[in-house]
Coordinates of C-alpha atoms in Angstrom, one line a residue:
M1 CA 90.2 131.4 90.5
R2 CA 87.8 129.7 88.1
R3 CA 85.5 127.1 89.4
F4 CA 84.5 124.0 87.5
G5 CA 81.2 122.2 87.9
F6 CA 81.0 118.4 88.6
A7 CA 80.7 117.6 84.8
S8 CA 83.9 119.5 84.0
F9 CA 85.7 117.8 86.9
A10 CA 84.5 114.3 85.7
V11 CA 85.7 115.0 82.2
C12 CA 89.1 116.1 83.5
L13 CA 89.4 113.1 85.8
A14 CA 88.5 110.7 82.9
I15 CA 91.1 112.3 80.6
T16 CA 93.7 112.0 83.4
L17 CA 92.9 108.4 84.1
V18 CA 92.8 107.4 80.5
G19 CA 96.1 109.1 79.9
C20 CA 97.7 107.0 82.7
N21 CA 96.8 103.8 80.8
V22 CA 98.1 104.9 77.4
Q23 CA 101.1 102.8 76.4
T24 CA 103.8 104.8 74.6
R25 CA 105.6 103.0 71.8
S26 CA 109.3 103.1 71.5
S27 CA 110.8 104.7 68.4
S28 CA 113.5 102.0 68.3
P29 CA 114.0 98.3 69.2
G30 CA 113.8 97.3 72.8
P31 CA 116.5 95.9 75.1
I32 CA 119.0 93.2 74.1
D33 CA 119.8 90.3 76.4
A34 CA 123.2 90.7 78.2
D35 CA 124.2 87.3 76.9
A36 CA 123.1 87.9 73.3
P37 CA 125.7 86.5 70.8
E38 CA 127.9 88.9 69.0
E39 CA 128.5 86.5 66.1
F40 CA 125.9 85.5 63.6
S41 CA 124.8 81.9 63.0
S42 CA 123.9 80.8 59.5
T43 CA 121.3 78.4 58.2
D44 CA 121.8 76.1 55.2
S45 CA 120.0 78.6 53.0
G46 CA 122.5 81.3 53.7
L47 CA 120.4 83.3 56.2
Q48 CA 122.4 84.8 58.9
Y49 CA 120.8 85.6 62.3
R50 CA 121.4 86.2 66.0
I51 CA 118.9 86.1 68.8
L52 CA 119.1 89.5 70.5
R53 CA 116.5 88.8 73.1
K54 CA 115.0 85.4 74.0
G55 CA 111.3 85.4 74.1
N56 CA 109.1 83.4 76.5
G57 CA 106.3 82.4 74.2
N58 CA 105.6 80.1 71.3
M59 CA 107.6 80.0 68.1
P60 CA 105.7 80.7 64.8
G61 CA 105.4 78.1 62.1
P62 CA 105.8 78.7 58.3
T63 CA 102.2 79.8 57.9
S64 CA 101.7 81.7 61.2
R65 CA 100.3 85.2 61.3
V66 CA 102.6 87.4 63.4
V67 CA 102.7 90.9 64.9
V68 CA 106.1 92.5 64.8
D69 CA 108.0 95.7 65.0
Y70 CA 111.1 96.0 62.8
V71 CA 113.7 98.3 61.3
G72 CA 115.3 97.4 57.9
T73 CA 118.6 98.8 56.7
L74 CA 121.0 98.2 53.8
D75 CA 124.6 97.2 54.3
N76 CA 125.6 100.9 54.1
G77 CA 123.4 101.6 57.1
I78 CA 120.7 103.5 55.2
E79 CA 117.3 102.7 56.7
F80 CA 114.7 101.8 54.1
D81 CA 111.7 100.8 56.3
S82 CA 110.7 100.9 60.0
S83 CA 107.5 100.1 61.8
Y84 CA 109.0 102.1 64.7
R85 CA 109.2 105.2 62.6
R86 CA 105.6 104.8 61.6
S87 CA 104.6 104.0 65.3
D88 CA 102.6 101.1 63.9
P89 CA 103.4 97.4 64.5
T90 CA 102.9 95.2 61.4
S91 CA 100.9 92.1 61.1
F92 CA 101.3 89.6 58.3
R93 CA 101.3 85.9 57.5
L94 CA 104.8 84.4 57.1
T95 CA 103.8 83.1 53.7
D96 CA 103.3 86.7 52.5
V97 CA 106.9 88.0 53.0
V98 CA 110.4 87.4 51.6
R99 CA 111.8 83.9 52.3
G100 CA 114.4 85.3 54.7
W101 CA 111.6 86.6 57.0
T102 CA 109.7 83.3 56.8
E103 CA 112.7 81.3 57.8
G104 CA 114.1 83.8 60.3
L105 CA 111.0 84.5 62.3
Q106 CA 110.6 80.7 63.0
L107 CA 113.9 80.9 65.0
V108 CA 112.6 83.3 67.7
S109 CA 109.7 83.1 70.2
E110 CA 107.1 85.6 71.2
G111 CA 108.6 88.4 73.1
G112 CA 111.9 87.8 71.5
M113 CA 114.1 89.9 69.1
I114 CA 116.2 88.7 66.2
E115 CA 118.7 90.3 63.9
L116 CA 118.6 89.0 60.3
K117 CA 121.0 89.4 57.4
I118 CA 119.0 88.3 54.4
P119 CA 121.0 87.6 51.2
A120 CA 119.4 88.8 48.0
E121 CA 118.3 85.4 47.0
L122 CA 116.2 85.1 50.2
G123 CA 115.1 88.8 49.9
Y124 CA 114.0 90.7 46.8
G125 CA 116.8 89.5 44.5
N126 CA 116.5 91.4 41.2
S127 CA 113.0 92.6 41.9
P128 CA 113.0 95.1 44.8
P129 CA 109.7 96.9 45.4
P130 CA 109.5 100.1 43.3
G131 CA 110.2 103.2 45.3
S132 CA 111.6 101.2 48.3
G133 CA 115.1 102.5 47.9
I134 CA 116.4 98.9 47.9
P135 CA 118.9 98.3 45.1
I136 CA 118.9 95.2 43.0
G137 CA 120.8 92.3 44.6
A138 CA 120.9 94.0 48.1
T139 CA 121.4 92.2 51.3
L140 CA 118.6 93.2 53.7
N141 CA 119.4 93.8 57.4
F142 CA 116.6 93.7 59.9
I143 CA 116.1 93.9 63.6
V144 CA 112.7 92.3 64.4
E145 CA 110.7 92.1 67.7
L146 CA 108.1 89.4 67.6
H147 CA 105.2 90.6 69.7
E148 CA 102.5 88.1 69.0
I149 CA 101.6 85.0 67.0
K150 CA 97.9 85.1 66.0

């Protein structure tokens, strides 16, 4: 049996303790409230949404900076983007995203989760980002977890 000195023991202990505090990120959206609506609501602009999980924090305003996790799909179910897949939450100001996100994220509070169906006119319309896999005129479907308002 090999013996370790105190320094080796201390390093092993430190690694073990640090490892206990590491938060693992989910590779998919978190839990949905049992009473989450099955039907979508619509806004006057044509945005469709449903609150999948009520949060317990503040709600962002139209110029807020937020930290979110999300997955985006097309109507055919093809995923075109996901912060979960990258294992990296995204931070942005609501003035820097498509209008459907700006409007939709103001409907959910911190800690909450929302599903958005963004019509083309509130999304990328006829100008999707090159290489995104999003076709012209596509409806964008998102599940978004609002972690924090900065």
